[in-house]
Structure formats: structure tokens, C-alpha cells
Amino acid sequence: MLRFLVRRLLQAIPTLLILSILIFAWLRSLPGGPAGALLGDKATPEKIADLNKLLGLDDPIFVQYFKFLGRAITGDFGNSLVSAQPVMSEIGNFLPATIELGFCAMLIAVGLGIPFGYLSARFRGGAVDNVIIVLSLVGVAVPVFFLGYMMQDALAAPLGLPSQGRQMAGLDATTVTGFAVFDGIITQEWDAAWDAITHLILPAFALATIPLAVIVRITRASVLDVLNEDFIRTANSKGLTQPIVRRRHVLRNGLLPVVTVIGLQTGALLGGAVLTERVFNFRGLGFLLAEGIERRDYPRLQALLLFGALVYVLVNTLVDISYGLIDPRVRVR
Amino acid sequence: MVFGAAGNPKTFDPLFNDDGETFRIIRQMMDTLIMNKPGTADLEPGLAEKWEGSNEGKTWTFTLKKGVKFHDGTPFNAEAVCFNFNRMFNMKGAAAQSQMIYYGDVFEGFAKNEGDASGAPVFKDCQAKDESTAVLNLNKAKGAFPAAFTLPSFSIQSPDALKKYNADAVTQSGDSFSYPEYALKHPTGTGPFKFESWDQAKGEITLVKATDSPTQTAKLDKLVFKVIPDENARKQALKAGDIQGYDYPSPADYGLLRNDGEQVLIRPSFNILYLGINQKNNPKLKDLKVRQALAYGLNRDQFVKSKLPEGAETASQFVPKAIDGYNENVTKYDYNLQKAKDLLKEAGAEGMTLKFYYPTEVTRPYMPNPADIFTSLSEDMKAMGIKVEPIAKPWNGGYKDDVQKAGKHDVHLLGWTGDYNDAGNFVGTFFGREKPEFGFTNAELFSAISAADAAPAGEAHTKAYQEVNQKIMEYLPAIPISYGPPAIVVGPKVKGLVASPLTDERFYTVTVN
């Protein structure tokens, strides 16, 4: 297992290196550089040119890239052009929000997705199945930002839920770890904890929609496949009770592709989080990324996109490991 | 009170900033020598009780208020004023100098220019005659004074705090900048509020009432600025009672907000939207008759009535009415389609094609919806028989480069919001020299503008700019379209906020029931 892990992590290095080149080249191919955004509306072309020179943005792109790489290796990703803060400390400050939001969203997606997918398969062709299929189709098709705005306009006021931010403005909650709910609990500031929970509900559901719909559909398909397998017929004919057959054989074998999808969806969450966090003003990494793109904040974008790629690689490694845990045949290979 | 801001502040040392979101916060914490009368662009005493320009505008004498202290308890006096101006003039480091946008514009150069700063300094020296008299000597007169002393960038800060927290240490790190502790955590001025904290993760900047208040006494104990970039989210937050006011409401929402009981305060307009004309790209536009045809053929009154928010007005020239130098008697171009067609015919430009650039992904106080504005103006052009080739580009993604740097367009939409009450801040910016945006050269006009800029403040200055405005409307290098009034929204319980044309709203007068 250790060798497997080490190998996977070593494989990540060239992946990240290639990605860093692509990210670097892509950012610099965007029209309008950071100088214009940094200097604001009143920037004259001369001032923009001066600033580009000062920041080394008029160097050949490969020179810029190697300078960037040299610093990045030492962990220096520079300061954000928007906030003037070191990008790494920004990521540290904003990461807890995204983890909190992503965790809740995946909890909702997995917690509802697997049971609904299973129900859908079990009652295949029936009314329950049809309703679930239609809903999951809608879930995949509706853009997150649209759903977010709908929720804000239609649900926030009637349900008395906050529609933006992580905490009520001006609330003097103590920050220990940066995880708002957790901090509220450990400092026993129950109002703050509850406030943070209510702020999580709408964005978490909005972010959960797509992974939820995908998990429902994959679970359904996978369970249907398993139900048609010979070993289920064998189990049934052995006279095992239905609950045992379902738990030991159907679910266990049906979950393998679902785990892959959960992994992929977790990795893709940052993409959805950009829109969700923006719509709900939920200040996490997605929020940082959206703001960075608007302002052409190269240092922030370079660090965030690479960080996203690293998360993707790590999540996929974890998925592969969990494969082995669920299905011993994978381990043997 | 919690106020919804549209963007992050950058840092809190006003010297290194030039954007509205940062200035909004700085204005509550720091004072300038001269300030703007609430709700207007007129001047009134700030930290200086009186000021006087002499030696043809090359010497400015400030009589300072007595008994004022900085938030750190140190006294405000003439030495502190001189410390601040000397600090600006003697600033070292290319990174720091490049970030002093307004200082560079107004004072033009440093004791020792570094990097690309290359101008001859306007500032000569500053003398503290006595405790409450500071004298600023300039190398040349400049029409921007005294109005430019109201710029938040020239706020007077505590010399002790500036030294203690190493305020000048702006450095470049990689392809970005890093700022000293002073600018991020210890801004120290004399304003009615003082800095408490900036929580980046929450996007909240907290100010508290400055107790033995130096200048004005704040009625609020605490003032929080909450950063909410999305306009709809700001609206939701106001509805939910999370914030008690926000800036840049969409004009489309004014009615709805009022129906909900919110107060939409319309600011007097201090901006201009114009149709730019690039004479270099399209030789036909070099002909004055063609430019006049455009001016007669655009139904600007109709456009302002149907497409712009309430309070908007048709522009007759390139400065708004509140500016000294506005001229009632400039050549006017009232809508006259037939005349426009005749002029085009005389110029042999009937059926000409114009590449019309307009920006996307942007809202500006003078330009609430660029696509709408484009549609309206291009319909007028079609009625004149002009063929319009529309080219839409994202604001920060090519539009400004194409228009201001490369001059790829024939005509385009752009505008400006003023920084202080000086006509040069408008017309000097547009037409003070040859620019790719207009591709227009006119030595007579250029020198008239630079003479007006050097004319000492007062009647001579005003008159010089009135003449400049008249000349511009004769040459017609571009067409002024409208003055747009931006708004600011506060909840029903908020009292005492005065909307300012310069977005110079001070919160110390505000109460929340």
C-alpha cells in the first residue's frame, strides 16, 4: 500500500508541472492583463505599460514562467494583486469555508443520492423511479447560479434563511480554526454556531444538486447491473433473506462505480463552488477564484488553479485506495 | 451600522490607493486639509480652517485647526502636515512610486524619480511657520489646486504611526506588491472613526467611533463595511436586514427598492458619457462636417429619457454642471436628422460604415448598460444612413486595450467620473494631448488646456476652462452624451446620510434607529 501511495504521489509531480505550464500560458493568453485591472478605470495605457514593466509582465513568457517556478518551488506564490496578501495565506484563510461547504454538499449528495438511486433501481419502471429520474435530470441540467438565485429569491425569505455570507455581518464570533460551525461549538458560542449552520443550508443544497443527481443516476444504473448478475440469483436461490442479499451483495457490489463518481464529483466541487460561493457571497476558494479571474490576478489564479489540480490528484488517489478496500480483487492486481 | 461594499479595499494607506471602495473607508478615518461640502463638489474647511493661494498659485498657506489629535494621541500640527507632504515627495522605491497614482497625477514627480516616474516635481518644499500654519511651495502653479487637496490620497496621517509601522516599505515581490504593516493594520488619521480590524476571510472591515473625537463626532459606535461583490446579493442582504445600506444599486431596481421602503438616494452627477471618435482609423471622421452630422443625428434627449435612470441629463460639453468652468454658452447640437443627413452628403460620407466598439461585462455610473446604449445610438446612426459594424469586447478583456492603446475603433463608448472639482480632471484627461483613443491633434487646443491648467484657481482658471469647453465643442473631437446620476441605497431606519457627487459620503452624521 505504501509503495502504491508513494508511486501515485510521484506521478503527481509531472502532472502538476504540465498543468502549471498550461495554466501559466492560458492566463497570459487572456486579453487584458492585471495592470489594467489593478490600476482601475483611470489607468492610461502608459501607466499600464509602466506597471507591466515593473512587474516583469513584459518579459518573454518562458522567462516569466521560470521565475514563477523558481519561487513556487520555495512555496512563494507571491501576493494577490487584489488584496495585497500573500496568496498562500489567502488560501489558508479561505480554505475552511470551501471545505465546510463542500463537506456539507457531499454529505447531502451522498446521503440522499445513494438511497434515492437504490430506491429508483428497486422500483424500476414504477412511479417512484420515474419521479426520481425526472428530478435527477433536472438536477443535472439546471445551472448552479440559476438555482442559487432561485433559492435566494424564493426560499430565503419564507424559510427565514440567510441568503448570503458565512456569518451575519458584524457578528463578533471567535475564530479558532476558521471552520465557522466547529469554532462556534468549541468556543461554546452557540449563537455563532447556529448562525453558521443556517448560512450553510442554501449554498450547500445548491452546490449538492449536480453531484446528487449524478450519484442517483450512477447508483441506479449500477444497482440494476448488479441485480442482473448471476451471484444475486445464486444468493436468492440459497434462500438468503432479502435484506441480507441487498446489504451484502447488491449494495456492496453496486457501490464500486458510485465511489469513483463520488471521488470525481468531490474533485469537481471546486468548479461548482466558484459559482455557488459567488452567488451566495460565501467567502471560500471559489469566491477567491471568481474575484481573481475578474481582476486578472495572476499570482492568485496560478496558486489556486494548481491547488485545485493537487486536490484533484489527491482525491483520485484516495478513490483508488478506497477501491481496494471495497473490492479485494483490485488490491490483488 | 453595516454597509455593503461592492469590492475589497486594497490597503488603508491612502497614498497608495486610488479606488472608490478603499477611499470610502479611508474617508471615515482620515481627514484632508480641505474637504467637500456634504452633497456638493464645493470646498469647505477640513483640517485647515483657512487656505490661501498666493505668488500666482505657487504658494499655499494653510491655517490649521487647533487642538486636533491623531487617533494614536499625537498632536496634529503644521509639522505633521509637512511631514506628510515631504513623505510623498521623498518616497523611495519604484514599487512605491508606481502605486502613488494620484500623487503622480497631481504632483507629477518625486525628489528622485525611480522606475518610470519621470516628471518634473510640482512640489518644492513645505514649511511649518508655526504650530498652526503650514506653507506649501510649488515649482509651478497648477489649476488642480486647491481642489486636489480634497483627494483622500492626500489625507494627513500620524507621523508617529507612519514611522512606527514602517509605512513607506512598499516592495515588489515577484509579479505583485507587498505592503507594510501600517497599510494593512495601523492606518492612523484624525477622522471621526478609527480603524479596528480587517477580517479578510469574512470580508469585513470594522471601524469604531474615535472617542475624544478630533474633528467631527460620530453618532454611530461601530461602522462595519461588508464586502459583497454581487449586486443582487447586496440587495438580498439589505432586504434580510444583514446590511443597512449598499452602493451601486442597478437603476432597474430603484422602483422596487423604493416600494420595499428603502431609500434610494440619487447622487448629483459628476461624470460624463461620451461617444468617442477616432480620426486616425477612419479618415472620413477627420472631416468636421461628419462629426457635426453625428452630433446632430444622435437623439440624445430621447436616449436619456428612455434608457437612463432618473436624474440623468443630456450633456452639452465634457464637464458636468457642478464643475467650475462649465460653460452655458457652448455650441449646441440639438437633434436634427435632416441636418445630419445634409452634412454627411456635403462631406461625401453618405452610407459610410463605422466600426462601433462597445464594452461588455461592465457597469459604470455613467454607463449603466453599455449594450443598451450601443443599440440606441446605433439606431440613430442607421437613421442617418450610416452602416454600423458592432464590435463588443469585455471591459478588462480587450476593450480598453483596443480603444485606448491600439485605437482600432472608429467610434466607441466611454466616460469618466471626476475626482475633484477641476475641469482639467475631465478635459485635460481626454484632450490635453494626442491619444490613440481619439487620433486627434490640435496644437491650439492642447496649449489652451495646458494654459488653463496653469492658470491660478479662481476666476481666471474658470474662464480659461470655459473657453476650452467652447473650443472643444467647436472642434468636436468626440460627442458628449449624458451626465448620469449614480445612487446609493440605505434602509428606512438610516438617517443623516448625504449622497455626494464625488461618492464622498461621510458616515459620522448617520444614525440608525
PDB file of N, CA, C and O in Angstrom, chain B residues 27 32 34-45 147 150-151 419-421 500 502 504 506:
ATOM      1  N   ARG B  27     -12.106  57.665   3.990  1.00  0.00           N
ATOM      2  CA  ARG B  27     -12.766  58.948   4.279  1.00  0.00           C
ATOM      3  C   ARG B  27     -13.387  58.998   5.675  1.00  0.00           C
ATOM      4  O   ARG B  27     -13.592  60.073   6.227  1.00  0.00           O
ATOM      5  N   THR B  32      -8.671  65.399   5.193  1.00  0.00           N
ATOM      6  CA  THR B  32      -7.750  66.135   4.334  1.00  0.00           C
ATOM      7  C   THR B  32      -7.753  67.601   4.783  1.00  0.00           C
ATOM      8  O   THR B  32      -8.622  68.008   5.557  1.00  0.00           O
ATOM      9  N   ILE B  34      -8.443  70.240   3.074  1.00  0.00           N
ATOM     10  CA  ILE B  34      -9.678  70.851   2.585  1.00  0.00           C
ATOM     11  C   ILE B  34     -10.641  69.703   2.294  1.00  0.00           C
ATOM     12  O   ILE B  34     -10.217  68.636   1.853  1.00  0.00           O
ATOM     13  N   MET B  35     -11.910  69.911   2.560  1.00  0.00           N
ATOM     14  CA  MET B  35     -12.871  68.846   2.282  1.00  0.00           C
ATOM     15  C   MET B  35     -13.961  69.377   1.345  1.00  0.00           C
ATOM     16  O   MET B  35     -13.970  70.558   1.007  1.00  0.00           O
ATOM     17  N   ASN B  36     -14.881  68.462   0.961  1.00  0.00           N
ATOM     18  CA  ASN B  36     -16.003  68.882   0.118  1.00  0.00           C
ATOM     19  C   ASN B  36     -17.228  69.100   0.993  1.00  0.00           C
ATOM     20  O   ASN B  36     -17.514  68.292   1.876  1.00  0.00           O
ATOM     21  N   LYS B  37     -17.939  70.173   0.701  1.00  0.00           N
ATOM     22  CA  LYS B  37     -19.188  70.431   1.416  1.00  0.00           C
ATOM     23  C   LYS B  37     -20.105  69.236   1.160  1.00  0.00           C
ATOM     24  O   LYS B  37     -20.250  68.810   0.003  1.00  0.00           O
ATOM     25  N   PRO B  38     -20.719  68.673   2.205  1.00  0.00           N
ATOM     26  CA  PRO B  38     -21.555  67.487   2.005  1.00  0.00           C
ATOM     27  C   PRO B  38     -22.567  67.676   0.888  1.00  0.00           C
ATOM     28  O   PRO B  38     -23.227  68.718   0.828  1.00  0.00           O
ATOM     29  N   GLY B  39     -22.631  66.703  -0.010  1.00  0.00           N
ATOM     30  CA  GLY B  39     -23.611  66.749  -1.090  1.00  0.00           C
ATOM     31  C   GLY B  39     -23.210  67.598  -2.279  1.00  0.00           C
ATOM     32  O   GLY B  39     -23.968  67.710  -3.237  1.00  0.00           O
ATOM     33  N   THR B  40     -22.013  68.191  -2.232  1.00  0.00           N
ATOM     34  CA  THR B  40     -21.579  69.020  -3.367  1.00  0.00           C
ATOM     35  C   THR B  40     -20.106  68.752  -3.656  1.00  0.00           C
ATOM     36  O   THR B  40     -19.434  68.025  -2.921  1.00  0.00           O
ATOM     37  N   ALA B  41     -19.615  69.415  -4.724  1.00  0.00           N
ATOM     38  CA  ALA B  41     -18.173  69.350  -5.004  1.00  0.00           C
ATOM     39  C   ALA B  41     -17.507  70.645  -4.573  1.00  0.00           C
ATOM     40  O   ALA B  41     -16.357  70.909  -4.915  1.00  0.00           O
ATOM     41  N   ASP B  42     -18.227  71.481  -3.823  1.00  0.00           N
ATOM     42  CA  ASP B  42     -17.652  72.746  -3.337  1.00  0.00           C
ATOM     43  C   ASP B  42     -16.706  72.480  -2.172  1.00  0.00           C
ATOM     44  O   ASP B  42     -16.841  71.496  -1.465  1.00  0.00           O
ATOM     45  N   LEU B  43     -15.773  73.430  -1.993  1.00  0.00           N
ATOM     46  CA  LEU B  43     -14.769  73.226  -0.946  1.00  0.00           C
ATOM     47  C   LEU B  43     -15.232  73.805   0.388  1.00  0.00           C
ATOM     48  O   LEU B  43     -15.942  74.807   0.431  1.00  0.00           O
ATOM     49  N   GLU B  44     -14.805  73.167   1.452  1.00  0.00           N
ATOM     50  CA  GLU B  44     -15.040  73.707   2.790  1.00  0.00           C
ATOM     51  C   GLU B  44     -13.856  73.307   3.668  1.00  0.00           C
ATOM     52  O   GLU B  44     -13.095  72.398   3.324  1.00  0.00           O
ATOM     53  N   PRO B  45     -13.688  73.973   4.806  1.00  0.00           N
ATOM     54  CA  PRO B  45     -12.542  73.662   5.644  1.00  0.00           C
ATOM     55  C   PRO B  45     -12.526  72.195   6.086  1.00  0.00           C
ATOM     56  O   PRO B  45     -13.580  71.613   6.383  1.00  0.00           O
ATOM     57  N   ALA B 147      -8.531  72.390  -5.243  1.00  0.00           N
ATOM     58  CA  ALA B 147      -9.495  71.287  -5.172  1.00  0.00           C
ATOM     59  C   ALA B 147      -8.820  69.935  -4.933  1.00  0.00           C
ATOM     60  O   ALA B 147      -9.351  69.082  -4.221  1.00  0.00           O
ATOM     61  N   THR B 150      -8.468  67.964  -1.658  1.00  0.00           N
ATOM     62  CA  THR B 150      -9.575  67.193  -1.069  1.00  0.00           C
ATOM     63  C   THR B 150      -9.424  65.694  -1.350  1.00  0.00           C
ATOM     64  O   THR B 150     -10.160  64.893  -0.790  1.00  0.00           O
ATOM     65  N   LEU B 151      -8.502  65.320  -2.216  1.00  0.00           N
ATOM     66  CA  LEU B 151      -8.349  63.894  -2.559  1.00  0.00           C
ATOM     67  C   LEU B 151      -7.946  63.072  -1.335  1.00  0.00           C
ATOM     68  O   LEU B 151      -6.990  63.431  -0.641  1.00  0.00           O
ATOM     69  N   ASP B 419     -12.708  63.294 -10.036  1.00  0.00           N
ATOM     70  CA  ASP B 419     -12.092  63.036  -8.738  1.00  0.00           C
ATOM     71  C   ASP B 419     -12.215  64.234  -7.811  1.00  0.00           C
ATOM     72  O   ASP B 419     -12.259  64.087  -6.602  1.00  0.00           O
ATOM     73  N   TYR B 420     -12.196  65.422  -8.376  1.00  0.00           N
ATOM     74  CA  TYR B 420     -12.308  66.647  -7.589  1.00  0.00           C
ATOM     75  C   TYR B 420     -12.782  67.749  -8.518  1.00  0.00           C
ATOM     76  O   TYR B 420     -12.839  67.565  -9.734  1.00  0.00           O
ATOM     77  N   ASN B 421     -13.156  68.882  -7.896  1.00  0.00           N
ATOM     78  CA  ASN B 421     -13.771  69.939  -8.681  1.00  0.00           C
ATOM     79  C   ASN B 421     -12.746  70.699  -9.520  1.00  0.00           C
ATOM     80  O   ASN B 421     -12.297  71.768  -9.148  1.00  0.00           O
ATOM     81  N   SER B 500     -23.282  62.150  -2.129  1.00  0.00           N
ATOM     82  CA  SER B 500     -22.310  63.108  -2.647  1.00  0.00           C
ATOM     83  C   SER B 500     -22.000  62.834  -4.114  1.00  0.00           C
ATOM     84  O   SER B 500     -21.869  61.675  -4.524  1.00  0.00           O
ATOM     85  N   LEU B 502     -19.276  63.127  -5.461  1.00  0.00           N
ATOM     86  CA  LEU B 502     -17.931  62.537  -5.521  1.00  0.00           C
ATOM     87  C   LEU B 502     -17.873  61.199  -4.802  1.00  0.00           C
ATOM     88  O   LEU B 502     -16.789  60.705  -4.494  1.00  0.00           O
ATOM     89  N   ASP B 504     -18.411  60.894  -1.903  1.00  0.00           N
ATOM     90  CA  ASP B 504     -17.735  61.265  -0.659  1.00  0.00           C
ATOM     91  C   ASP B 504     -18.765  61.314   0.472  1.00  0.00           C
ATOM     92  O   ASP B 504     -18.993  62.347   1.080  1.00  0.00           O
ATOM     93  N   ARG B 506     -19.946  60.728   4.107  1.00  0.00           N
ATOM     94  CA  ARG B 506     -19.307  60.572   5.435  1.00  0.00           C
ATOM     95  C   ARG B 506     -20.366  60.023   6.386  1.00  0.00           C
ATOM     96  O   ARG B 506     -21.467  60.549   6.472  1.00  0.00           O
TER      97      ARG B 506
END
